[in-house]
Each structure stands twice: as structure tokens, then as C-alpha cells.
Amino acid sequence: MQRYFVPVTNWKTDVVYITGDDVHHISRVMRLQDGDQIICNHPEGKAATCEIISLTKDSVQATIIEWLNESVELPIDVTIAQGLPKSDKLDYVLQKGTELGAAAFIPFKAERSVVVWDAKKMEKKLNRYTKIVKEASEQSHRTKIPQIMPVLTVAGLIEEAANYDVLLFAYEEEAKREDHQSFGTILNKLRKDQRILVCIGPEGGFSQGEVNQLKENKFLPVRLGPRILRTETAPLYVLASISYHFEELRWV
């Protein structure tokens, strides 16, 4: 059954109105008709099975049949701060990170980021990224779409850190130390409903200056296993580990 995210203004007492690109998807791609059922997601994280009662060129009207009792979001709120990588690697991180349950993404410009975006390109990219996480949320049957924040600097990231309970950054040098701080040790200390910010450096990793800056502002360096991961692999390791630890082991 196809799933669509519907803005709060399009929800009435027992009827949902779908507009925009989703209308084309319903009528032209899926070729759904009156009487067919879909799932509509409310911005508050609720979802309902709905039956299509009207199809026009500009909108789809559906009546609510029943509200679903779903529990598909991670029990811990995880934001991935991703150092801007080259080519389309960020597309991949956003898509797969959404499938794995990330609550939000913060792209940031690190010293070793090769990518440079001007304001026009940034707006175009963010529009594209918004579409990627929406479609990934629908595909993975999530009840929420992750937030994508504007691109920050490391200084901006540190300022944003005040909104989180736990601050981590993946640091490859941590993997080489005998007294390293493992990700598993940190996971064992986390509690349900905490907000976690995990920072991943770009291809070249964090500079020593950035490492010092993050440590001075209460970010904990963490090892993500004994191997050195690519920038686009590291956030997926983080999210998959959190999902397994909290959804399969602790709160099943």
C-alpha cells in the first residue's frame, strides 16, 4: 500500500486532501482509482489508512478508514551532521540514513571539504535533498520525514549542539588508541528519548584544529569499529548500530 505525507492543513475531520507531485504519482504512476486504499502520514507522526473517493488533475480526496498503531521511529532521536562530501555522496547518506531512522541531517562545511556551494546552488541542493528524504521516508514506511538543516560551519555546529543531550564525533585516530572510546560503550549509557548529535567528517576527516575545537565544546571522540570507514559509510554504521542496539536488543 502506497504511503504519502500530507501537510497538516490538508487534514480535515475525516477527509484528507493530497496535492502537488503526489497527485501525479497516485494517478499516473500508480494508476490508482476511486475505492483504492493508501496510507496518509500526518506531520505529528500518525498514519491512517484512507480510501480514495475523488481524483482530479490537481488533487486527490480520501476518507479516513482507520488510524494505524505504528511504532517505526527510533526510540532515540539521532541527528547526523555530515561534512560536505564530493559528488553525490550526500544524496546516498540522506537516502540510506532516512531508511535507517535518522531524525535530522545537518550538512556542514569542514576545513577539508572540497565542495563549495554558493547561495543559489545551496537552495537548489536543499530542494533536491528534501525530495530525497521524503521519498525515502515513504519507501521505508516511516511516520516522519527527517529535517534537513541549512549548511553550517563547524562553529555553527557547535552553537547548534546546545540543543542535544549527547555530542559525538567519529575520529579515525580514536580507532588506533589502545584506550579508545568504543561506540558500544557509549550506546550502553544512552537513555530512551535522548537527542544525539553525531558528527562525521568529510573525505579527509577532521583537521586537528577542528578536533580540538570539538573536544573543547564537550563533543566526545568515538571509534566506529577497528577499520577506517568512508565518509558515506560512517553515518550508516552509526544508525544501524543504534537501531540494532535499541530496537532489537533493549526495547523489543
Coordinates of C-alpha atoms in Angstrom, one line a residue:
M1 CA 0.0 0.0 0.0
Q2 CA 1.5 3.3 -1.0
R3 CA 2.3 5.9 1.6
Y4 CA 2.1 9.7 1.3
F5 CA 3.0 12.5 3.7
V6 CA 0.2 15.1 3.8
P7 CA 0.6 18.7 5.2
V8 CA -1.4 19.5 8.4
T9 CA -3.6 22.0 6.6
N10 CA -4.8 19.2 4.2
W11 CA -6.3 17.2 7.1
K12 CA -10.0 17.7 7.8
T13 CA -12.2 15.9 10.3
D14 CA -12.4 12.6 8.4
V15 CA -11.1 13.6 5.0
V16 CA -7.5 14.1 3.6
Y17 CA -6.6 16.2 0.6
I18 CA -3.5 15.3 -1.4
T19 CA -1.9 17.9 -3.7
G20 CA 1.3 18.6 -5.5
D21 CA 3.6 16.0 -7.1
D22 CA 1.9 13.2 -5.1
V23 CA -1.3 13.6 -7.3
H24 CA 0.7 12.7 -10.4
H25 CA 2.2 9.7 -8.6
I26 CA -1.1 8.4 -7.5
S27 CA -3.0 8.9 -10.8
R28 CA -0.3 8.5 -13.4
V29 CA 2.4 6.3 -11.8
M30 CA 0.4 4.0 -9.6
R31 CA -2.8 4.4 -11.6
L32 CA -4.9 4.3 -8.5
Q33 CA -8.7 4.9 -8.8
D34 CA -11.7 5.7 -6.6
G35 CA -12.0 2.9 -4.0
D36 CA -8.3 2.1 -3.8
Q37 CA -6.6 2.5 -0.4
I38 CA -3.4 4.4 0.5
I39 CA -1.7 5.3 3.8
C40 CA -1.5 9.0 4.7
N41 CA 1.0 10.3 7.2
H42 CA 0.2 13.2 9.5
P43 CA 3.1 15.6 10.3
E44 CA 2.6 14.7 14.0
G45 CA 3.9 11.2 13.3
K46 CA 0.5 9.5 13.0
A47 CA -0.7 7.5 10.0
A48 CA -4.1 6.4 8.7
T49 CA -5.4 4.0 6.1
C50 CA -7.5 6.1 3.7
E51 CA -9.8 5.3 0.7
I52 CA -9.7 7.4 -2.4
I53 CA -13.1 9.0 -3.1
S54 CA -12.2 11.6 -5.7
L55 CA -9.4 12.1 -8.3
T56 CA -8.8 15.3 -10.2
K57 CA -5.9 16.8 -12.1
D58 CA -4.9 18.9 -9.1
S59 CA -5.9 16.9 -6.0
V60 CA -6.8 13.6 -4.5
Q61 CA -9.5 13.3 -1.9
A62 CA -9.5 10.4 0.5
T63 CA -11.6 9.4 3.5
I64 CA -10.0 8.1 6.7
I65 CA -10.8 4.5 7.4
E66 CA -8.7 3.9 10.5
W67 CA -5.7 5.3 12.3
L68 CA -2.8 2.9 12.5
N69 CA -0.9 1.9 15.6
E70 CA 2.6 2.0 14.3
S71 CA 6.0 2.2 16.1
V72 CA 8.7 2.5 13.4
E73 CA 10.7 5.5 14.6
L74 CA 14.0 5.1 16.5
P75 CA 13.5 5.4 20.3
I76 CA 16.4 7.8 20.3
D77 CA 16.5 11.0 18.3
V78 CA 19.6 10.9 16.1
T79 CA 20.9 13.8 14.1
I80 CA 23.7 13.2 11.6
A81 CA 26.0 16.1 11.0
Q82 CA 27.7 15.3 7.7
G83 CA 30.8 17.1 6.5
L84 CA 30.2 18.0 2.9
P85 CA 31.5 15.2 0.7
K86 CA 32.3 15.2 -3.0
S87 CA 29.9 14.2 -5.9
D88 CA 26.6 12.7 -5.0
K89 CA 27.7 11.0 -1.7
L90 CA 25.4 13.2 0.4
D91 CA 22.4 12.0 -1.7
Y92 CA 23.3 8.5 -0.6
V93 CA 23.8 9.4 3.0
L94 CA 20.4 11.2 3.1
Q95 CA 18.5 8.3 1.4
K96 CA 20.0 5.4 3.4
G97 CA 20.2 7.4 6.6
T98 CA 16.5 8.1 6.3
E99 CA 15.8 4.4 5.8
L100 CA 17.8 3.7 8.9
G101 CA 15.9 6.1 11.1
A102 CA 17.8 9.4 11.3
A103 CA 15.7 12.2 12.7
A104 CA 17.6 15.1 11.0
F105 CA 20.6 15.9 8.9
I106 CA 23.0 18.9 9.2
P107 CA 25.4 19.3 6.3
F108 CA 28.5 21.3 7.4
K109 CA 31.5 22.8 5.7
A110 CA 34.7 21.4 7.2
E111 CA 38.2 22.6 6.6
R112 CA 38.9 19.6 4.4
S113 CA 35.6 19.8 2.5
V114 CA 36.3 20.2 -1.2
V115 CA 32.8 21.1 -2.1
V116 CA 31.9 24.9 -2.2
W117 CA 28.3 26.0 -2.6
D118 CA 27.1 29.5 -3.3
A119 CA 23.6 30.6 -2.1
K120 CA 21.9 29.7 -5.4
K121 CA 23.4 26.2 -5.6
M122 CA 22.7 25.7 -1.9
E123 CA 19.0 26.4 -2.4
K124 CA 18.8 24.0 -5.4
K125 CA 20.6 21.3 -3.5
L126 CA 18.4 21.6 -0.4
N127 CA 15.2 21.3 -2.6
R128 CA 16.6 18.1 -4.1
Y129 CA 17.6 16.8 -0.7
T130 CA 14.1 17.5 0.7
K131 CA 12.6 15.3 -2.1
I132 CA 15.1 12.5 -1.4
V133 CA 14.3 12.2 2.3
K134 CA 10.5 12.4 1.6
E135 CA 10.7 9.6 -0.9
A136 CA 13.0 7.5 1.3
S137 CA 10.6 8.0 4.2
E138 CA 7.6 6.8 2.1
Q139 CA 9.6 3.8 0.8
S140 CA 10.7 2.7 4.3
H141 CA 7.2 3.3 5.8
R142 CA 8.4 5.9 8.3
T143 CA 5.9 8.2 10.0
K144 CA 8.1 11.2 10.0
I145 CA 10.3 12.9 7.4
P146 CA 13.8 13.8 8.7
Q147 CA 14.6 17.5 8.8
I148 CA 17.4 18.9 6.7
M149 CA 19.0 22.0 8.1
P150 CA 20.9 24.6 6.1
V151 CA 24.7 24.1 5.7
L152 CA 26.6 25.2 8.8
T153 CA 30.2 25.8 9.6
V154 CA 31.9 23.9 12.4
A155 CA 31.4 27.0 14.6
G156 CA 27.7 26.9 13.7
L157 CA 27.6 23.2 14.5
I158 CA 29.0 23.8 18.0
E159 CA 26.4 26.5 18.6
E160 CA 23.6 24.1 17.5
A161 CA 25.0 21.5 19.9
A162 CA 23.2 23.2 22.8
N163 CA 20.0 21.5 21.6
Y164 CA 21.3 18.0 22.2
D165 CA 21.9 15.7 25.2
V166 CA 24.9 13.7 23.7
L167 CA 27.6 15.0 21.4
L168 CA 29.8 12.7 19.4
F169 CA 32.2 12.9 16.5
A170 CA 33.7 10.0 14.6
Y171 CA 37.5 10.3 14.8
E172 CA 39.7 7.8 13.0
E173 CA 42.7 8.4 15.3
E174 CA 40.5 7.1 18.1
A175 CA 40.5 3.7 16.4
K176 CA 44.3 3.5 16.8
R177 CA 44.4 4.1 20.5
E178 CA 44.5 1.2 23.0
D179 CA 42.4 3.1 25.4
H180 CA 39.9 4.1 22.7
Q181 CA 36.3 5.0 23.4
S182 CA 34.1 2.5 21.6
F183 CA 30.7 3.3 20.2
G184 CA 29.3 0.3 22.0
T185 CA 30.3 1.7 25.4
I186 CA 28.6 5.0 24.7
L187 CA 25.4 3.2 23.5
N188 CA 25.1 1.3 26.8
K189 CA 24.9 4.7 28.6
L190 CA 22.2 6.2 26.4
R191 CA 18.6 6.5 27.5
K192 CA 15.4 6.4 25.6
D193 CA 14.2 9.8 24.1
Q194 CA 17.6 11.4 24.4
R195 CA 18.8 13.6 21.5
I196 CA 22.1 12.7 20.0
L197 CA 24.3 14.7 17.5
V198 CA 26.8 12.6 15.7
C199 CA 29.4 14.4 13.5
I200 CA 31.1 12.8 10.5
G201 CA 34.0 14.4 8.8
P202 CA 34.4 14.8 5.0
E203 CA 36.7 12.5 2.9
G204 CA 39.9 13.9 4.6
G205 CA 38.5 13.7 8.1
F206 CA 38.6 16.5 10.7
S207 CA 41.6 18.7 10.9
Q208 CA 43.5 18.8 14.2
G209 CA 42.1 22.3 14.9
E210 CA 38.6 21.0 14.4
V211 CA 39.2 18.0 16.7
N212 CA 40.5 20.4 19.4
Q213 CA 37.5 22.7 18.9
L214 CA 35.0 19.9 19.2
K215 CA 36.6 18.4 22.3
E216 CA 36.7 21.8 24.0
N217 CA 32.9 22.0 23.4
K218 CA 32.0 18.7 25.0
F219 CA 32.0 16.5 21.8
L220 CA 33.3 13.0 22.6
P221 CA 35.6 11.4 20.0
V222 CA 34.4 7.9 19.2
R223 CA 35.7 4.9 17.4
L224 CA 33.4 3.3 14.8
G225 CA 35.0 -0.2 14.8
P226 CA 38.6 -1.1 14.1
R227 CA 38.5 -0.2 10.4
I228 CA 38.6 3.2 8.8
L229 CA 35.3 3.9 7.1
R230 CA 34.4 6.1 4.1
T231 CA 32.6 9.3 4.9
E232 CA 29.4 8.0 3.4
T233 CA 29.7 4.7 5.3
A234 CA 30.2 6.1 8.8
P235 CA 26.8 7.6 9.4
L236 CA 25.1 4.4 8.2
Y237 CA 27.3 2.4 10.6
V238 CA 26.1 4.7 13.4
L239 CA 22.4 4.4 12.6
A240 CA 22.5 0.7 12.0
S241 CA 24.3 0.2 15.3
I242 CA 21.8 2.3 17.2
S243 CA 18.8 0.5 15.6
Y244 CA 20.2 -2.9 16.5
H245 CA 21.1 -1.9 20.0
F246 CA 17.9 -0.2 20.9
E247 CA 15.3 -1.8 18.7
E248 CA 16.5 -5.4 18.6
L249 CA 18.3 -5.9 21.9
R250 CA 17.0 -3.5 24.5
W251 CA 13.5 -2.3 23.8
V252 CA 12.0 -5.2 21.8

